[in-house]
Tab-separated table of C-alpha atoms in Angstrom:
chain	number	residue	atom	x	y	z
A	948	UNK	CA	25.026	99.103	69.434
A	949	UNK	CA	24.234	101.573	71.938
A	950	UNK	CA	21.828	104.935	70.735
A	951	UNK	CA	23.101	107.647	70.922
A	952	UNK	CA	22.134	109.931	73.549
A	953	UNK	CA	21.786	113.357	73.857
A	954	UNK	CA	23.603	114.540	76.901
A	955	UNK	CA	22.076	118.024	77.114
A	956	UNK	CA	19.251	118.202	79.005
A	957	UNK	CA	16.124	120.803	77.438
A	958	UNK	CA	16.347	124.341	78.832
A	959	UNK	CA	13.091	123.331	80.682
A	960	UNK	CA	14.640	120.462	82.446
A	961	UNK	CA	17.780	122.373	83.114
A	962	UNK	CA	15.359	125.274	84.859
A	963	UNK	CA	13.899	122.653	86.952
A	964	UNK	CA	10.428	121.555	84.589
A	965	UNK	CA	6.969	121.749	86.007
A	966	UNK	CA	7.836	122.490	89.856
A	967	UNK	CA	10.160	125.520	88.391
A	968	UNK	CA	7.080	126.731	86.648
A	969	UNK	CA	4.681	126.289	90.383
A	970	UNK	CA	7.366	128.656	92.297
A	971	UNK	CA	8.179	131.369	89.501
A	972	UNK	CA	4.374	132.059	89.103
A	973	UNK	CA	3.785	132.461	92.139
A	974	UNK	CA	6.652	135.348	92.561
A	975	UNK	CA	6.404	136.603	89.242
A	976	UNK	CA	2.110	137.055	89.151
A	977	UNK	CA	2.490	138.739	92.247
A	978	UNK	CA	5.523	141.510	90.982
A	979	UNK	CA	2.876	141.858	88.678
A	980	UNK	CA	0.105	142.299	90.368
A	981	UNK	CA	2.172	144.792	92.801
A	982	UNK	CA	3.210	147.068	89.708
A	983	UNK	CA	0.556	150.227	89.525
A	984	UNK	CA	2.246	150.483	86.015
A	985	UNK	CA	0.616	147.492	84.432
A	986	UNK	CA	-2.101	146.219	87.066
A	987	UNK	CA	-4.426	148.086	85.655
A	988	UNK	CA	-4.893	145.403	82.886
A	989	UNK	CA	-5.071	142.616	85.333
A	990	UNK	CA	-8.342	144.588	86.896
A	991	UNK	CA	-11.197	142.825	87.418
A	992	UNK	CA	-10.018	139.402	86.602
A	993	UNK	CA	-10.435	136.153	88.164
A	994	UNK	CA	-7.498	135.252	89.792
A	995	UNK	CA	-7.082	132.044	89.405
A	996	UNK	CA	-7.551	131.695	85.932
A	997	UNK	CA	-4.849	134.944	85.338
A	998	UNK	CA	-2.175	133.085	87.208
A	999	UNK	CA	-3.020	130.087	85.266
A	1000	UNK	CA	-2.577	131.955	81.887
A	1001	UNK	CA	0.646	133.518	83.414
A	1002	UNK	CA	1.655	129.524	83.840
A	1003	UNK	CA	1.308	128.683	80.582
A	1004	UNK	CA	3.216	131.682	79.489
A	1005	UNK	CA	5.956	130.854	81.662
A	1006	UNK	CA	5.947	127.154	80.587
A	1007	UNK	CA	6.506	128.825	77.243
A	1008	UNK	CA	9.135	130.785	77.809
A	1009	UNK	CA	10.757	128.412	79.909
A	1010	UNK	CA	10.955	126.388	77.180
A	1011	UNK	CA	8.308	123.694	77.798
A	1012	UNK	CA	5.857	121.740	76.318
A	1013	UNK	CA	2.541	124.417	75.126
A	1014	UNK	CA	0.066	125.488	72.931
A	1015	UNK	CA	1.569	128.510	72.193
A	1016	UNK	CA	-0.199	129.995	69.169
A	1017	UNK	CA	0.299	133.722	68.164
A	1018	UNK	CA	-3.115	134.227	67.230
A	1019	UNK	CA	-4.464	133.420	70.030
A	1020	UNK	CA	-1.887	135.695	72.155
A	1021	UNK	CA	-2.802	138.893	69.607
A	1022	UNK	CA	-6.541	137.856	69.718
A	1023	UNK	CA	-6.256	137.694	73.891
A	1024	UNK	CA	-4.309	141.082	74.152
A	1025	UNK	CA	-5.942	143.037	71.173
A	1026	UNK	CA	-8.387	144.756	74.460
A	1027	UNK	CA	-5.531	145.734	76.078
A	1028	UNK	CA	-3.756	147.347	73.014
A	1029	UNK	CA	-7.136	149.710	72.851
A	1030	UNK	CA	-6.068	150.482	76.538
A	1031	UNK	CA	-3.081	151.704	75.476
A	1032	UNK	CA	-0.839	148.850	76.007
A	1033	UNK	CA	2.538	149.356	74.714
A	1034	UNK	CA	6.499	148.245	74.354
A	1035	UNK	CA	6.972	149.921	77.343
A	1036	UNK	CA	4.450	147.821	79.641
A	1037	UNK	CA	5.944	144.767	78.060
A	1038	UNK	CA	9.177	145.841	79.005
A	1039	UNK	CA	8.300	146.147	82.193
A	1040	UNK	CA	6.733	142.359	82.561
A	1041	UNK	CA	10.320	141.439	81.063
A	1042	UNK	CA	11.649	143.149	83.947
A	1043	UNK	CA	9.698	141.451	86.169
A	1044	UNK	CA	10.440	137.855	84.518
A	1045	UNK	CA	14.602	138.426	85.109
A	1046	UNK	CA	13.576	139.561	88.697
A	1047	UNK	CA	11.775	136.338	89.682
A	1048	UNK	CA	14.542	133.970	87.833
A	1049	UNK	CA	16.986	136.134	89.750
A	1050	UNK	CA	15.201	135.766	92.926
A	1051	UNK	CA	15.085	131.937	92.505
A	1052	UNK	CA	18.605	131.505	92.037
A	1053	UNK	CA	18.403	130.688	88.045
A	1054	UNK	CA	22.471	131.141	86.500
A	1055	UNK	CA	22.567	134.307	84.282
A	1056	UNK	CA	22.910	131.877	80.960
A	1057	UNK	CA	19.344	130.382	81.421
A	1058	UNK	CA	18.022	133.863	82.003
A	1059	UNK	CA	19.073	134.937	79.227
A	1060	UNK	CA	17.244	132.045	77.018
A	1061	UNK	CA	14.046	132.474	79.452
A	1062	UNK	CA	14.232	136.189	78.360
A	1063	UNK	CA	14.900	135.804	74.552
A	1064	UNK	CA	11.923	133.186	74.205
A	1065	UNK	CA	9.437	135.461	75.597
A	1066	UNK	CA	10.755	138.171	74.017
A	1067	UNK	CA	9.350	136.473	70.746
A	1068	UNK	CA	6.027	136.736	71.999
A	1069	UNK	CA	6.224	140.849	72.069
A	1070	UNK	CA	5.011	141.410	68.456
A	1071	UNK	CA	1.550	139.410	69.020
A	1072	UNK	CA	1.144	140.784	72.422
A	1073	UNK	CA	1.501	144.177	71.212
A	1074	UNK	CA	-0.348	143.407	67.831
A	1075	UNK	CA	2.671	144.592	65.825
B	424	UNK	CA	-4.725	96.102	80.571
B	425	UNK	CA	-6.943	98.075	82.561
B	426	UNK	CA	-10.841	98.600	81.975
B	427	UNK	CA	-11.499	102.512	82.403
B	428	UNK	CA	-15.673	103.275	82.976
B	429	UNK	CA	-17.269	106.814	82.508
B	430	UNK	CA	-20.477	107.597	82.351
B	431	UNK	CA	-21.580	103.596	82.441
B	432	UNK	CA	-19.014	103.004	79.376
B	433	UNK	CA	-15.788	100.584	79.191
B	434	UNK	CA	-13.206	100.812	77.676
B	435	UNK	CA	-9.416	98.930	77.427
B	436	UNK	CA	-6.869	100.968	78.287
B	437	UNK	CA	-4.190	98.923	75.861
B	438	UNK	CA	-0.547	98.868	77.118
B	439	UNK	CA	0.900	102.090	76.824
B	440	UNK	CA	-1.809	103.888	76.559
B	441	UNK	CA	-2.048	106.685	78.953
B	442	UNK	CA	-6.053	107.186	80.112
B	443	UNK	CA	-6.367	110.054	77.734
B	444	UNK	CA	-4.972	108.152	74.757
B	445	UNK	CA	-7.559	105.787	75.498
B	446	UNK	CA	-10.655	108.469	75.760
B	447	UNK	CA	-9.194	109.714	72.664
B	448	UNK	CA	-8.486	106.710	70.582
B	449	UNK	CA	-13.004	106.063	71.713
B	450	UNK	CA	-13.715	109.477	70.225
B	451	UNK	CA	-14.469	110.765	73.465
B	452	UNK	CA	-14.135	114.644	73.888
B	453	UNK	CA	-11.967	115.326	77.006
B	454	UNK	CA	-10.793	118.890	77.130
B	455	UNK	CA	-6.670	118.577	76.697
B	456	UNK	CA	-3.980	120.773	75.932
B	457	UNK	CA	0.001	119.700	76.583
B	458	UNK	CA	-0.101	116.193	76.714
B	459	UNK	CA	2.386	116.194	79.501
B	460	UNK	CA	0.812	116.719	82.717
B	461	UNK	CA	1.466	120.513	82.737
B	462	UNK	CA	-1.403	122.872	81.562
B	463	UNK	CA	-4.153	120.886	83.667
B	464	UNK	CA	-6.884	120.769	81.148
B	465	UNK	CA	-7.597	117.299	81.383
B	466	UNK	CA	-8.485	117.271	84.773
B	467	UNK	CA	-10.435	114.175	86.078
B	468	UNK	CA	-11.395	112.065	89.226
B	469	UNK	CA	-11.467	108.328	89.905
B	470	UNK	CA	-13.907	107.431	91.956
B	471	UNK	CA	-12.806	104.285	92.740
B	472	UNK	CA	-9.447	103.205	92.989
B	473	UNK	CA	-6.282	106.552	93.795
B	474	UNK	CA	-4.508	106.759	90.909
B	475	UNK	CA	-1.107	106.635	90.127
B	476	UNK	CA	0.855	109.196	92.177
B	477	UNK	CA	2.248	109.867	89.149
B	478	UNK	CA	-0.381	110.878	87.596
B	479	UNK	CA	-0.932	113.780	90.605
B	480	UNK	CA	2.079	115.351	90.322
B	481	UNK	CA	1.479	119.270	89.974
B	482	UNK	CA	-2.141	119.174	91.304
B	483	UNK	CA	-3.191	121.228	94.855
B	484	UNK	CA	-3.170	118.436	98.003
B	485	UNK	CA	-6.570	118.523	97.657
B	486	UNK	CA	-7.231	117.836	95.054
B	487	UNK	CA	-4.464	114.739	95.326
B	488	UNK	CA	-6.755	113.648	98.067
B	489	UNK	CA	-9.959	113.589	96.216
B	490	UNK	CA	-8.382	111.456	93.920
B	491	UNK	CA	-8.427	113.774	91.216
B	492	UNK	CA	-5.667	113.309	88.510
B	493	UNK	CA	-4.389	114.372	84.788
B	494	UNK	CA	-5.326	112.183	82.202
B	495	UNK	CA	-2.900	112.434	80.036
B	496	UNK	CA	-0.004	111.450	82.379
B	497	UNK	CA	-2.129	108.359	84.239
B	498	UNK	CA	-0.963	104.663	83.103
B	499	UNK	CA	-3.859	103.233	85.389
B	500	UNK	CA	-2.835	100.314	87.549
B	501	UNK	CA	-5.686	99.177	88.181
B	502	UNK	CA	-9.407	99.412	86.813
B	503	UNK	CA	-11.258	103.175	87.126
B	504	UNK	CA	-13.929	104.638	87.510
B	505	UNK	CA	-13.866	108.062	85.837
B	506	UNK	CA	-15.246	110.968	86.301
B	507	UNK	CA	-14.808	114.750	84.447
B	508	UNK	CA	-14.521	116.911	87.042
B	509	UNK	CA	-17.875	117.584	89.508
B	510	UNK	CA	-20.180	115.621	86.880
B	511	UNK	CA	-21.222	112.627	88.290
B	512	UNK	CA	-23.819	112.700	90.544
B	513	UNK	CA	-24.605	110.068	93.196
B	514	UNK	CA	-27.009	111.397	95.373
B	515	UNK	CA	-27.535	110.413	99.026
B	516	UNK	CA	-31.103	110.821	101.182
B	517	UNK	CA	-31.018	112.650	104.768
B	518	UNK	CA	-33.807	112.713	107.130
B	519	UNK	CA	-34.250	116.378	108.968
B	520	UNK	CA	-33.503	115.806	112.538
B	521	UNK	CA	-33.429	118.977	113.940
B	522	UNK	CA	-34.340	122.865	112.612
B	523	UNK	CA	-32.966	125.774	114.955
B	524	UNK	CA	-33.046	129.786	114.321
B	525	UNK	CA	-29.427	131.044	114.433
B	526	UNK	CA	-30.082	134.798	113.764
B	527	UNK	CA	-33.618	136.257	112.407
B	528	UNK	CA	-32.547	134.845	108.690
B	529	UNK	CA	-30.293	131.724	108.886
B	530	UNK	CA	-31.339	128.304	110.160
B	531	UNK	CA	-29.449	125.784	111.524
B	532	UNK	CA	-30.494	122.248	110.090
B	533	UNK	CA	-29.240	119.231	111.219
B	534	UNK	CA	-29.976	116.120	108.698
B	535	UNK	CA	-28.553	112.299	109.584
B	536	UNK	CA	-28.104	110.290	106.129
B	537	UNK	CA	-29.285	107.124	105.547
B	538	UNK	CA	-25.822	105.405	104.209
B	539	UNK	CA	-21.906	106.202	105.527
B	540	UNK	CA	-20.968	109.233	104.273
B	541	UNK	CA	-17.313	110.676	104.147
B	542	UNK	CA	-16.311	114.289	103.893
B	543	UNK	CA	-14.011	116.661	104.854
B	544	UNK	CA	-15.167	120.027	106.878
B	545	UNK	CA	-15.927	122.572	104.941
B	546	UNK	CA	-16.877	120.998	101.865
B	547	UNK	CA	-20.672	121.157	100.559
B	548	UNK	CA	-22.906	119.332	98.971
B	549	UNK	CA	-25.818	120.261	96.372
B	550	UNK	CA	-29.213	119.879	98.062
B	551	UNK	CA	-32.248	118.925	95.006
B	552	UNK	CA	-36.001	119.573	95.902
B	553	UNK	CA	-38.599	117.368	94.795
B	554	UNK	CA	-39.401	119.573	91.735
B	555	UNK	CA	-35.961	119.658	90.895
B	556	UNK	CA	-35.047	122.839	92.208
B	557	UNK	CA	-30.485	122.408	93.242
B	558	UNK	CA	-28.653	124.763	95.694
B	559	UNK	CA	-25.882	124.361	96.742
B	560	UNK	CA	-25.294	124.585	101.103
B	561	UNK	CA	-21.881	124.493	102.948
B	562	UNK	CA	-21.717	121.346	105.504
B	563	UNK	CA	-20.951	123.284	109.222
B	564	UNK	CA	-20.201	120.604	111.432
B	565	UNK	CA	-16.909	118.111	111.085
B	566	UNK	CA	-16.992	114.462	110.091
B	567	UNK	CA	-18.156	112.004	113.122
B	568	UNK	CA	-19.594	108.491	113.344
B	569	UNK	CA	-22.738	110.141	112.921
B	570	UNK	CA	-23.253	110.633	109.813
B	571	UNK	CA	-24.836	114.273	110.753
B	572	UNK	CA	-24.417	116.843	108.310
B	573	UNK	CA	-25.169	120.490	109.624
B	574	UNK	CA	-26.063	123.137	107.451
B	575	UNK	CA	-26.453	127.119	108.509
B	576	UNK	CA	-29.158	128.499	105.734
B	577	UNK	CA	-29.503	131.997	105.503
B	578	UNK	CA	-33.182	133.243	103.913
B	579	UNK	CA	-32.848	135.175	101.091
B	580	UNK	CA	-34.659	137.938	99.694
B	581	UNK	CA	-37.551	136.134	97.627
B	582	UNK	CA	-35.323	132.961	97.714
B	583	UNK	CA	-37.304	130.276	96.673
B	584	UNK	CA	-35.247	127.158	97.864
B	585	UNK	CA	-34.340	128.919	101.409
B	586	UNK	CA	-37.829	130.306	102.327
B	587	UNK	CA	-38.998	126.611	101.278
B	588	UNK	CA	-36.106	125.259	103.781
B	589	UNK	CA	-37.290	128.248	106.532
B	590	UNK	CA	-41.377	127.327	105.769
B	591	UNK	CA	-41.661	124.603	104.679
B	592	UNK	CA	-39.239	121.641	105.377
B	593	UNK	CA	-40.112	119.772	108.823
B	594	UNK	CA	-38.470	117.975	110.590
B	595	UNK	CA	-38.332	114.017	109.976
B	596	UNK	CA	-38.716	114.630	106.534
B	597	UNK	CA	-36.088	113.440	103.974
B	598	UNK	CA	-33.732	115.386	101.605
B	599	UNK	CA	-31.470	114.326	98.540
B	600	UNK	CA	-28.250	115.632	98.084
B	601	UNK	CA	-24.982	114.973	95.995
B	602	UNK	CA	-22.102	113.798	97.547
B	603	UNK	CA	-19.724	115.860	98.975
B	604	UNK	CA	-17.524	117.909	97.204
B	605	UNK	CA	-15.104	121.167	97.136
B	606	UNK	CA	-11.683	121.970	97.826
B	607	UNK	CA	-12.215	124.523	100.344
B	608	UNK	CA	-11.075	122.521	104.103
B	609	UNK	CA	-8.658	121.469	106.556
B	610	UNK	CA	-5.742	119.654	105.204
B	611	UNK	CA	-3.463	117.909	108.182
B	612	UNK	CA	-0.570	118.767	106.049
B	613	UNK	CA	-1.084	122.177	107.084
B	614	UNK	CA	-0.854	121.802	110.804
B	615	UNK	CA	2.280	123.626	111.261
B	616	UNK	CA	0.880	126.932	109.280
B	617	UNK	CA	-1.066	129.752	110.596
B	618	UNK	CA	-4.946	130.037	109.420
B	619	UNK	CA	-6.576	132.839	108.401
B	620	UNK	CA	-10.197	132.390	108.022
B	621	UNK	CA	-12.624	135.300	106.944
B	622	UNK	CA	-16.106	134.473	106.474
B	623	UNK	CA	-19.192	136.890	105.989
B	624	UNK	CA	-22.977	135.368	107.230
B	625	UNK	CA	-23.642	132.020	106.634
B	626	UNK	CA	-20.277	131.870	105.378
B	627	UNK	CA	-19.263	131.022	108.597
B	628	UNK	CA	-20.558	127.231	107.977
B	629	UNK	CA	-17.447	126.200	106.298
B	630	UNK	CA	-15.214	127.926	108.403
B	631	UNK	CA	-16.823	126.772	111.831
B	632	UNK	CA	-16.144	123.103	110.226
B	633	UNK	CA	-12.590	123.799	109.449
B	634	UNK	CA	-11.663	124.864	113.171
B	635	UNK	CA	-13.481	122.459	114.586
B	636	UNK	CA	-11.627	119.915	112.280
B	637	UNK	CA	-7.902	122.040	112.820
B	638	UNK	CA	-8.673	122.213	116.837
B	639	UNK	CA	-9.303	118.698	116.411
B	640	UNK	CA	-6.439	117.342	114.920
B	641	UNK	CA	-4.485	119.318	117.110
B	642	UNK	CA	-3.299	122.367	114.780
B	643	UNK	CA	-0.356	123.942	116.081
B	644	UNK	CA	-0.286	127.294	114.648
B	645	UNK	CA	-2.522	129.307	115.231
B	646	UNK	CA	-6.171	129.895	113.962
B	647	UNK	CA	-7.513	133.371	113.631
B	648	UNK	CA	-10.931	133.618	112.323
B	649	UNK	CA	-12.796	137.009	111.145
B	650	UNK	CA	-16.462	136.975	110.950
B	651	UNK	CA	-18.485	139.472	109.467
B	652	UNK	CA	-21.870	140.839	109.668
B	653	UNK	CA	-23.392	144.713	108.951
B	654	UNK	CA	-25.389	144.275	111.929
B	655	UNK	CA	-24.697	142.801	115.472
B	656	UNK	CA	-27.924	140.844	114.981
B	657	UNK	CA	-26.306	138.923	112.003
B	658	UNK	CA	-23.579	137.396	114.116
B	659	UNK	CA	-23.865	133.689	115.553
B	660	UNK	CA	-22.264	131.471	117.704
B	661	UNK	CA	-20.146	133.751	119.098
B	662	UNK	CA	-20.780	131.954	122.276
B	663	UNK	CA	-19.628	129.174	121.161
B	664	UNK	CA	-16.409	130.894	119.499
B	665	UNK	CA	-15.354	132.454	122.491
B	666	UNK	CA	-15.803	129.718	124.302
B	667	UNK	CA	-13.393	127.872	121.868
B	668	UNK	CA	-10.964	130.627	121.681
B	669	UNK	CA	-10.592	130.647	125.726
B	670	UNK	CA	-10.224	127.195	125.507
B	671	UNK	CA	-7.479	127.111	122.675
B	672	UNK	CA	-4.494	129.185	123.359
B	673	UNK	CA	-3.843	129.099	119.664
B	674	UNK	CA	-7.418	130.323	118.576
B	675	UNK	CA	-8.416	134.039	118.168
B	676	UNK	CA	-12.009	135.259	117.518
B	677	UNK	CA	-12.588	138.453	116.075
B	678	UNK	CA	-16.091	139.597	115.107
B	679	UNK	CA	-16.584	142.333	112.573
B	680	UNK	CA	-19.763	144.913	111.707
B	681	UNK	CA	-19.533	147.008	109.174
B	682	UNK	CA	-22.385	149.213	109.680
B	683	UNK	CA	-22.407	152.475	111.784
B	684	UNK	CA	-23.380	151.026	115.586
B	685	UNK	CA	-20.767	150.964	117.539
B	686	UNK	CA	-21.136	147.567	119.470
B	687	UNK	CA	-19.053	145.944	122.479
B	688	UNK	CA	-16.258	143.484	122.138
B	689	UNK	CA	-16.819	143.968	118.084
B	690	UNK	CA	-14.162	145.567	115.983
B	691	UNK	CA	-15.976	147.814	113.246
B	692	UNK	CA	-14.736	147.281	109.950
B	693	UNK	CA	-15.561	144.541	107.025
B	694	UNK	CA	-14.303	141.411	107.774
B	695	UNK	CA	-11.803	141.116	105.576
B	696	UNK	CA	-10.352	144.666	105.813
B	697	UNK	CA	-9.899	144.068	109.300
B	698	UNK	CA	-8.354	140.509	108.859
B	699	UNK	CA	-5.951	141.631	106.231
B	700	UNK	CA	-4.880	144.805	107.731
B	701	UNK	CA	-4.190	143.058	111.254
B	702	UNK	CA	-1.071	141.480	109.980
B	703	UNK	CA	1.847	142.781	107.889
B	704	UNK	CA	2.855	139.897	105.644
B	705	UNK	CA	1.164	136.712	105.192
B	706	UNK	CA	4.169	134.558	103.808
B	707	UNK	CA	3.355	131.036	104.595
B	708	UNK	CA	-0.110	131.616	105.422
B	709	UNK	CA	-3.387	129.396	104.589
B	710	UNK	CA	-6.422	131.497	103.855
B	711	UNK	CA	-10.161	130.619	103.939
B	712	UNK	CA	-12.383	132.749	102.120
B	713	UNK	CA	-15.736	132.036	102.261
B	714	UNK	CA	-19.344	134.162	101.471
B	715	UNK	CA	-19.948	137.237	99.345
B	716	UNK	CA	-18.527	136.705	96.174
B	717	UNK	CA	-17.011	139.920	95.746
B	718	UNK	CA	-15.888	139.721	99.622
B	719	UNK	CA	-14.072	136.693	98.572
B	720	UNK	CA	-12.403	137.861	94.666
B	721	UNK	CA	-11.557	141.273	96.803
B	722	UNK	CA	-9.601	138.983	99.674
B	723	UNK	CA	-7.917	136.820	97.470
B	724	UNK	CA	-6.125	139.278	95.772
B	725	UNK	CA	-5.008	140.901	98.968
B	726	UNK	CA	-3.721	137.882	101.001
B	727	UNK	CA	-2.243	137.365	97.292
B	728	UNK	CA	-0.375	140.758	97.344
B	729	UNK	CA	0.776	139.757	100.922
B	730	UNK	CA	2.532	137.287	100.641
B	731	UNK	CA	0.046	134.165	100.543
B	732	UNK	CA	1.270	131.316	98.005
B	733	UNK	CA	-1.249	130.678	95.378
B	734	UNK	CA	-2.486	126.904	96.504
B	735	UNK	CA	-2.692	128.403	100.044
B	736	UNK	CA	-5.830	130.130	99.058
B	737	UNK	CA	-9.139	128.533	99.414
B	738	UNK	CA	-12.382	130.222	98.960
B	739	UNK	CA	-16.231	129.375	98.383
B	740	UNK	CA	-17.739	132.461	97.152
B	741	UNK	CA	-21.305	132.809	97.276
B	742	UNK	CA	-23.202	133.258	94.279
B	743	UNK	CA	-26.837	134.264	94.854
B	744	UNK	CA	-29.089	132.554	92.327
B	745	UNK	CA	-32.065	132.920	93.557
């Protein structure tokens, strides 16, 4: 009779959806932004449309509905890897992902599948 | 079933069918990306009839207020009339009531238009000479059952639409201009926040609008406003502002200069280096940024880094095009 339903909720409902997304950019961009390790390839950029790029990464990783498309991650960063971008400044926005989650409160467990999503993305952002 | 317009064209929105199915099903290119209300790239207005709450959910208040929505999450209620963001334009004729000097390069004008028109202070609307010619000028003054709009116009070097405003324009004669538009004012929502408003030159149009509007509505944090100029001589109405911060226990003035003199009951500095230097964190803060563009990109980031939430920050940066 009855379908059957499927009792766990997605890892982006669990985190909260679309108003989880709002408050973590607006910690994380700002960690980022903060960080003389990596600002330098946030320089001279309209703000608005980097934390808008940082939203739809975050929507990614936290497991929501996006265009994510490699390409188009390796063809936006492939400027930045002539700067010298490198696994370390990557490890450092991972750093900087955990500490926002952390900040708002987000249980260890969904941390660690917000971590391991955007960790996929480290290949194309590096151009590996 | 609903009946969606843009750009003079119907269509049925059949049951179901959220407004961007619709556009999509006519072969009409609207700019989308998630399909779930997230990413913001479909991005459009009704100018008719709100729509759906629902349909807002995720967008700035002001832009909630104007009306604008996401396409692809709207199941419209009623009928709409659509627009893509900023593109329609109905235009509105104002006769020039009154022209007045403010400092040796901006001009007050005063223009009364013909039919009601609504707006919130510090919006602006797009001005169009005869020959075509568009710029777009801040509105000054707040809404009133007037129907004045006030503009402050500075005269720029070999600018052809402001030397024709300065020369040229007299008084009693009439003026198209688009409706009003921009996301940069007063929201009542706010009334409990502090303000921070920093505006260079004529950029203090918008922001004279917005505390007008905030003193208005009885804004109970308080209101500091920062305006700049190099030179004293490029500094207006600060009559009027200190008038309006002796008045309002919650309002402080502080004029800037950042050239060398060294000028009374002036703090020498640029604007916004003063403004954002004055206070150690700005958590919870709404910022106005309004005239030099680089002023403005420079002063987000700042208020950014100190604490100011992303949809707290509104700013009209000046572009010079002519």
């Amino acid at each position: 009779m009855s379908e059957v339903q499927d009792t766990t909720a997605s890892l982006f409902d669990q985190l909260g959806g679309a108003a989880a997304v709002e408050a973590a950019v607006d910690i994380f961009y700002r960690k980022v932004l903060s960080d003389y390790r990596i600002n330098r390839f946030f320089d001279n950029s309209d703000m608005e449309k980097q934390a808008a790029k940082q939203k739809a990464f975050l929507t990614m990783a936290f497991g929501g509905p996006n265009n994510y498309s490699g390409k188009d991650m390796r063809d936006a960063h492939a400027k930045f890897v002539k700067m010298g971008l490198n696994a370390s400044h990557f490890d450092i926005v991972m750093e900087h992902l955990t500490a926002t989650l952390v900040e708002l409160n987000v249980p260890p467990a969904l941390i660690a599948q917000v971590a391991a999503i955007a960790e996929s993305a480290r290949d194309d952002v590096l151009g590996k | 079933m609903s009946k969606l317009t843009l750009n003079g064209t119907s269509f049925v929105n059949l049951a179901n069918e959220t407004v961007l199915d619709t556009l999509l099903r006519e072969n009409i290119q609207i700019p989308n990306g998630c399909h779930q209300g997230i990413c913001q790239a479909c991005l459009m207005r009704s100018v008719d009839t709100p729509p759906p709450v629902s349909a807002q959910v995720g967008l700035n208040p002001t832009l909630q207020k104007q009306n604008y929505f996401l396409a692809c999450i709207c199941h419209p209620e009623h009928d709409m009339t659509l627009t893509l963001s900023e593109q329609q334009a109905v235009f509105i004729t104002a006769r020039v009531l009154q022209k007045q000097l403010l400092t040796t390069d901006i001009m007050r004008v005063v223009v009364e238009c013909d039919t009601k028109i609504t707006f919130l202070a510090g919006q602006f609307v797009n001005v169009l000479r005869h020959d075509g010619l568009i710029r777009s000028y801040s509105i000054a003054n707040r809404p009133q059952a007037d129907n004045r709009l006030e503009f402050h116009i500075r005269r720029l070097p070999n600018g052809q639409f402001s030397s024709w405003i300065h020369d040229e324009l007299a008084v009693g004669s009439i003026l198209t201009l688009t409706e009003p538009q921009g996301s940069c004012h007063y929201l009542i929502d706010s009334k409990t926040q502090p303000l921070m408003l920093i505006g260079t030159g004529s950029g203090l149009a918008p922001l004279h609008g917005i505390i007008r509007d905030a003193l208005e509505q009885q804004h109970s944090a308080d209101i500091h406003l920062f305006h700049g100029s190099r030179h004293h001589e490029g500094l207006y109405l600060v009559d009027e502002m200190r008038e309006l911060a002796t008045k309002y226990s919650n309002f402080y003035y502080t004029p800037c200069l950042s050239g060398d003199n060294v000028v009374p009951d002036t703090v020498r500095g640029r604007a916004h280096d003063v403004a954002l230097s004055s206070i150690q964190t700005l958590k919870g803060w709404k910022i106005y940024l309004c005239g030099h563009a680089d002023m403005v990109n420079d002063s987000k980031r700042m208020a950014y880094l100190k604490g100011v939430a992303l949809r707290d920050i509104h700013a009209e940066a000046f572009y010079l095009a002519e």
